[in-house]
mmCIF file of C-alpha atoms in Angstrom:
data_model
loop_
_atom_site.group_PDB
_atom_site.id
_atom_site.type_symbol
_atom_site.label_atom_id
_atom_site.label_comp_id
_atom_site.label_asym_id
_atom_site.label_seq_id
_atom_site.Cartn_x
_atom_site.Cartn_y
_atom_site.Cartn_z
ATOM 1 C CA MET U 9 -113.755 108.331 -235.398
ATOM 2 C CA GLY U 10 -116.122 107.530 -238.234
ATOM 3 C CA ILE U 11 -119.265 108.280 -236.207
ATOM 4 C CA LEU U 12 -118.099 111.751 -235.233
ATOM 5 C CA ASP U 13 -118.553 114.981 -237.216
ATOM 6 C CA GLN U 14 -115.045 115.801 -238.395
ATOM 7 C CA ASP U 15 -115.854 119.516 -238.588
ATOM 8 C CA LYS U 16 -116.698 119.599 -234.868
ATOM 9 C CA VAL U 17 -113.584 117.627 -234.043
ATOM 10 C CA ASP U 18 -111.463 120.076 -236.025
ATOM 11 C CA LYS U 19 -113.200 123.039 -234.372
ATOM 12 C CA ILE U 20 -112.543 121.607 -230.886
ATOM 13 C CA LYS U 21 -108.892 121.181 -231.783
ATOM 14 C CA ARG U 22 -108.682 124.724 -233.149
ATOM 15 C CA VAL U 23 -110.266 126.194 -230.022
ATOM 16 C CA LEU U 24 -107.917 124.228 -227.760
ATOM 17 C CA LYS U 25 -104.963 125.331 -229.847
ATOM 18 C CA TRP U 26 -105.720 128.946 -228.915
ATOM 19 C CA HIS U 27 -106.110 128.061 -225.201
ATOM 20 C CA GLN U 28 -102.689 126.552 -224.365
ATOM 21 C CA ARG U 29 -103.513 126.213 -220.683
ATOM 22 C CA GLY U 30 -106.553 124.107 -221.442
ATOM 23 C CA MET U 31 -110.325 124.432 -221.163
ATOM 24 C CA THR U 32 -113.062 122.686 -219.228
ATOM 25 C CA ILE U 33 -115.946 120.982 -220.985
ATOM 26 C CA SER U 34 -118.289 123.816 -219.982
ATOM 27 C CA ASP U 35 -115.878 126.464 -221.376
ATOM 28 C CA LEU U 36 -115.573 124.587 -224.662
ATOM 29 C CA ALA U 37 -119.360 124.099 -224.952
ATOM 30 C CA SER U 38 -119.932 127.796 -224.260
ATOM 31 C CA GLU U 39 -117.330 128.957 -226.772
ATOM 32 C CA MET U 40 -118.486 126.507 -229.490
ATOM 33 C CA LYS U 41 -122.191 127.065 -228.715
ATOM 34 C CA ILE U 42 -122.995 123.357 -228.674
ATOM 35 C CA ASN U 43 -124.402 120.941 -226.064
ATOM 36 C CA ARG U 44 -122.065 120.183 -223.148
ATOM 37 C CA ASN U 45 -122.736 116.442 -223.357
ATOM 38 C CA LEU U 46 -121.801 116.432 -227.053
ATOM 39 C CA VAL U 47 -118.557 118.230 -226.310
ATOM 40 C CA ALA U 48 -117.810 115.694 -223.555
ATOM 41 C CA LYS U 49 -118.377 112.848 -226.015
ATOM 42 C CA TYR U 50 -116.035 114.357 -228.583
ATOM 43 C CA LEU U 51 -113.359 115.056 -225.911
ATOM 44 C CA ASP U 52 -113.579 111.468 -224.682
ATOM 45 C CA MET U 53 -112.999 110.183 -228.197
ATOM 46 C CA LEU U 54 -110.104 112.618 -228.759
ATOM 47 C CA LEU U 55 -108.634 111.567 -225.416
ATOM 48 C CA ILE U 56 -108.760 107.880 -226.364
ATOM 49 C CA ALA U 57 -107.174 108.672 -229.756
ATOM 50 C CA GLY U 58 -104.363 110.555 -228.002
ATOM 51 C CA GLN U 59 -105.127 113.880 -229.683
ATOM 52 C CA VAL U 60 -105.988 115.710 -226.441
ATOM 53 C CA GLU U 61 -104.811 115.292 -222.864
ATOM 54 C CA MET U 62 -106.714 115.839 -219.680
ATOM 55 C CA GLN U 63 -105.686 117.086 -216.290
ATOM 56 C CA VAL U 64 -107.906 117.068 -213.209
ATOM 57 C CA ILE U 65 -107.720 120.341 -211.362
ATOM 58 C CA GLY U 66 -109.954 120.324 -208.271
ATOM 59 C CA ALA U 67 -113.358 119.128 -209.459
ATOM 60 C CA ALA U 68 -112.790 120.200 -213.069
ATOM 61 C CA LYS U 69 -111.354 118.262 -215.992
ATOM 62 C CA VAL U 70 -109.198 120.523 -218.083
ATOM 63 C CA PHE U 71 -108.503 119.454 -221.676
ATOM 64 C CA PHE U 72 -105.674 120.655 -223.904
ATOM 65 C CA LEU U 73 -104.115 119.537 -227.192
ATOM 66 C CA SER U 74 -101.711 116.647 -226.911
ATOM 67 C CA ARG U 75 -98.080 117.571 -226.869
ATOM 68 C CA ARG U 76 -96.974 114.261 -228.363
ATOM 69 C CA VAL U 77 -94.645 114.067 -231.321
ATOM 70 C CA PRO U 78 -96.153 112.163 -234.253
ATOM 71 C CA ILE U 79 -94.346 108.885 -234.962
ATOM 72 C CA SER U 80 -93.896 109.919 -238.598
ATOM 73 C CA ALA U 81 -91.594 112.736 -237.406
ATOM 74 C CA LEU U 82 -89.440 110.232 -235.500
ATOM 75 C CA LEU U 83 -89.228 107.586 -238.192
ATOM 76 C CA GLU U 84 -86.533 109.330 -240.187
ATOM 77 C CA PHE U 85 -84.188 109.724 -237.238
ATOM 78 C CA SER U 86 -83.942 105.986 -236.511
ATOM 79 C CA SER U 87 -80.893 104.106 -237.780
ATOM 80 C CA ASP U 88 -83.078 100.999 -237.713
ATOM 81 C CA MET U 89 -85.541 100.193 -240.489
ATOM 82 C CA VAL U 90 -89.148 100.947 -239.563
ATOM 83 C CA ILE U 91 -92.112 99.527 -241.528
ATOM 84 C CA VAL U 92 -95.687 100.286 -240.425
ATOM 85 C CA PHE U 93 -98.479 97.949 -241.655
ATOM 86 C CA ASP U 94 -102.262 98.188 -241.340
ATOM 87 C CA SER U 95 -104.420 95.202 -240.362
ATOM 88 C CA ASP U 96 -104.602 94.142 -244.047
ATOM 89 C CA GLN U 97 -100.788 93.838 -244.102
ATOM 90 C CA ARG U 98 -100.508 96.929 -246.338
ATOM 91 C CA ILE U 99 -97.466 99.161 -245.868
ATOM 92 C CA LEU U 100 -98.519 102.581 -244.546
ATOM 93 C CA GLN U 101 -95.172 104.134 -243.685
ATOM 94 C CA ILE U 102 -91.487 103.391 -243.927
ATOM 95 C CA ASN U 103 -88.414 105.339 -243.014
ATOM 96 C CA GLU U 104 -85.620 106.156 -245.462
ATOM 97 C CA GLN U 105 -83.490 103.207 -244.282
ATOM 98 C CA VAL U 106 -85.811 100.645 -245.981
ATOM 99 C CA PRO U 107 -85.577 101.988 -249.545
ATOM 100 C CA LEU U 108 -81.826 102.399 -249.099
ATOM 101 C CA LEU U 109 -81.440 98.708 -248.214
ATOM 102 C CA LEU U 110 -83.777 97.584 -250.975
ATOM 103 C CA GLU U 111 -82.424 100.034 -253.531
ATOM 104 C CA THR U 112 -85.877 101.249 -254.473
ATOM 105 C CA GLY U 113 -88.075 104.269 -253.894
ATOM 106 C CA LYS U 114 -90.616 104.710 -251.119
ATOM 107 C CA GLU U 115 -93.396 104.915 -253.708
ATOM 108 C CA ALA U 116 -92.621 101.352 -254.818
ATOM 109 C CA LEU U 117 -93.333 100.085 -251.276
ATOM 110 C CA ILE U 118 -96.035 102.311 -249.740
ATOM 111 C CA GLY U 119 -99.532 100.903 -250.181
ATOM 112 C CA LYS U 120 -98.318 97.435 -251.137
ATOM 113 C CA THR U 121 -99.088 94.209 -249.261
ATOM 114 C CA PHE U 122 -96.733 91.341 -248.477
ATOM 115 C CA PRO U 123 -97.846 89.262 -251.502
ATOM 116 C CA GLU U 124 -97.466 92.223 -253.907
ATOM 117 C CA LEU U 125 -93.808 92.682 -253.053
ATOM 118 C CA ASP U 126 -91.413 90.113 -254.514
ATOM 119 C CA ASN U 127 -88.436 90.939 -252.332
ATOM 120 C CA PRO U 128 -86.360 88.599 -250.157
ATOM 121 C CA PHE U 129 -86.250 91.067 -247.270
ATOM 122 C CA ILE U 130 -90.032 91.627 -247.305
ATOM 123 C CA ARG U 131 -90.668 87.865 -247.638
ATOM 124 C CA ALA U 132 -88.396 87.262 -244.636
ATOM 125 C CA MET U 133 -90.345 89.860 -242.612
ATOM 126 C CA GLN U 134 -93.606 88.129 -243.599
ATOM 127 C CA ALA U 135 -92.213 84.719 -242.613
ATOM 128 C CA SER U 136 -91.149 86.078 -239.226
ATOM 129 C CA TRP U 137 -94.630 87.555 -238.720
ATOM 130 C CA ASN U 138 -96.348 84.313 -239.799
ATOM 131 C CA ALA U 139 -94.061 82.288 -237.447
ATOM 132 C CA ARG U 140 -95.744 83.984 -234.495
ATOM 133 C CA GLY U 141 -98.403 81.812 -232.928
ATOM 134 C CA PRO U 142 -101.953 82.814 -233.946
ATOM 135 C CA ARG U 143 -102.775 83.548 -230.291
ATOM 136 C CA GLU U 144 -99.548 85.402 -229.579
ATOM 137 C CA LYS U 145 -100.243 88.995 -228.528
ATOM 138 C CA GLY U 146 -97.934 91.868 -227.746
ATOM 139 C CA GLU U 147 -94.446 92.477 -229.028
ATOM 140 C CA SER U 148 -92.106 89.766 -230.139
ATOM 141 C CA VAL U 149 -88.560 89.615 -231.414
ATOM 142 C CA SER U 150 -87.147 87.274 -234.048
ATOM 143 C CA ASP U 151 -83.909 86.911 -235.914
ATOM 144 C CA VAL U 152 -84.303 86.896 -239.717
ATOM 145 C CA ASP U 153 -81.802 85.890 -242.411
ATOM 146 C CA CYS U 154 -82.132 86.619 -246.110
ATOM 147 C CA MET U 155 -80.061 87.130 -249.256
ATOM 148 C CA ILE U 156 -79.826 90.672 -250.535
ATOM 149 C CA ARG U 157 -77.873 91.285 -253.728
ATOM 150 C CA GLY U 158 -76.115 87.922 -253.366
ATOM 151 C CA GLU U 159 -75.033 88.592 -249.771
ATOM 152 C CA GLU U 160 -76.427 86.822 -246.689
ATOM 153 C CA ARG U 161 -77.759 89.477 -244.324
ATOM 154 C CA HIS U 162 -78.996 89.066 -240.731
ATOM 155 C CA PHE U 163 -81.641 91.159 -239.030
ATOM 156 C CA ARG U 164 -83.343 91.364 -235.640
ATOM 157 C CA ALA U 165 -87.021 92.208 -236.200
ATOM 158 C CA LYS U 166 -89.213 93.457 -233.386
ATOM 159 C CA HIS U 167 -92.954 93.118 -234.117
ATOM 160 C CA VAL U 168 -94.944 95.777 -232.291
ATOM 161 C CA PRO U 169 -98.799 95.912 -232.294
ATOM 162 C CA THR U 170 -99.825 99.379 -233.344
ATOM 163 C CA ALA U 171 -103.033 101.372 -232.756
ATOM 164 C CA PHE U 172 -103.709 104.198 -235.189
ATOM 165 C CA GLU U 173 -105.337 107.562 -234.661
ATOM 166 C CA ASP U 174 -108.597 106.398 -236.266
ATOM 167 C CA GLY U 175 -108.852 103.480 -233.811
ATOM 168 C CA SER U 176 -107.818 100.760 -236.248
ATOM 169 C CA ASP U 177 -105.044 98.270 -235.545
ATOM 170 C CA GLY U 178 -101.893 97.303 -237.361
ATOM 171 C CA PHE U 179 -98.322 96.376 -236.580
ATOM 172 C CA THR U 180 -94.864 97.847 -236.917
ATOM 173 C CA PHE U 181 -91.548 96.190 -237.667
ATOM 174 C CA LEU U 182 -88.481 97.739 -236.038
ATOM 175 C CA VAL U 183 -85.626 96.035 -237.858
ATOM 176 C CA GLU U 184 -81.995 96.214 -236.864
ATOM 177 C CA ASP U 185 -79.225 95.039 -239.242
ATOM 178 C CA ILE U 186 -77.121 92.693 -237.095
ATOM 179 C CA THR U 187 -74.991 91.365 -240.012
ATOM 180 C CA PRO U 188 -71.650 92.733 -238.696
ATOM 181 C CA ARG U 189 -72.334 91.264 -235.247
ATOM 182 C CA LYS U 190 -73.210 87.851 -236.699
ATOM 183 C CA ARG U 191 -70.128 87.804 -238.892
ATOM 184 C CA TYR U 192 -67.924 88.653 -235.936
#
């Protein structure tokens, strides 16, 4: 949302927060004392970004704040490892399972790119990502093997294309440790 005035976006979200049942474009424009078309433009952008939701009631479009749970809140509850990358292959988020496996802190991983991390697990994730065809779109699943602390480990990595709140793209790895299953 680089072309939008962040103050107006924040004000729209604050106003909607106080009106739990939602507001029409006209109501918002009146309350904020700005042009109705400008409010409609901001609401469309917020709707695309998933920050507001819209419901059609009769002839009116009623907007209210999104009731979605941010992914960052769910990351920590997963028993699988979750690694979120931006389009430059820089780690944006990880859940606690990743540093536990790698015996390192989150701060040693966040903000780093594949080449900056000399770790067998991360290199295996990069190899699985690179093995995808250049034209391959959508999710894919691959099995990955690597040595961690002298032990061969087996993982199933799901690659999921990810769209961020600011409109940029990235990808997320959802990684399940399947070592016990493979050994069995």
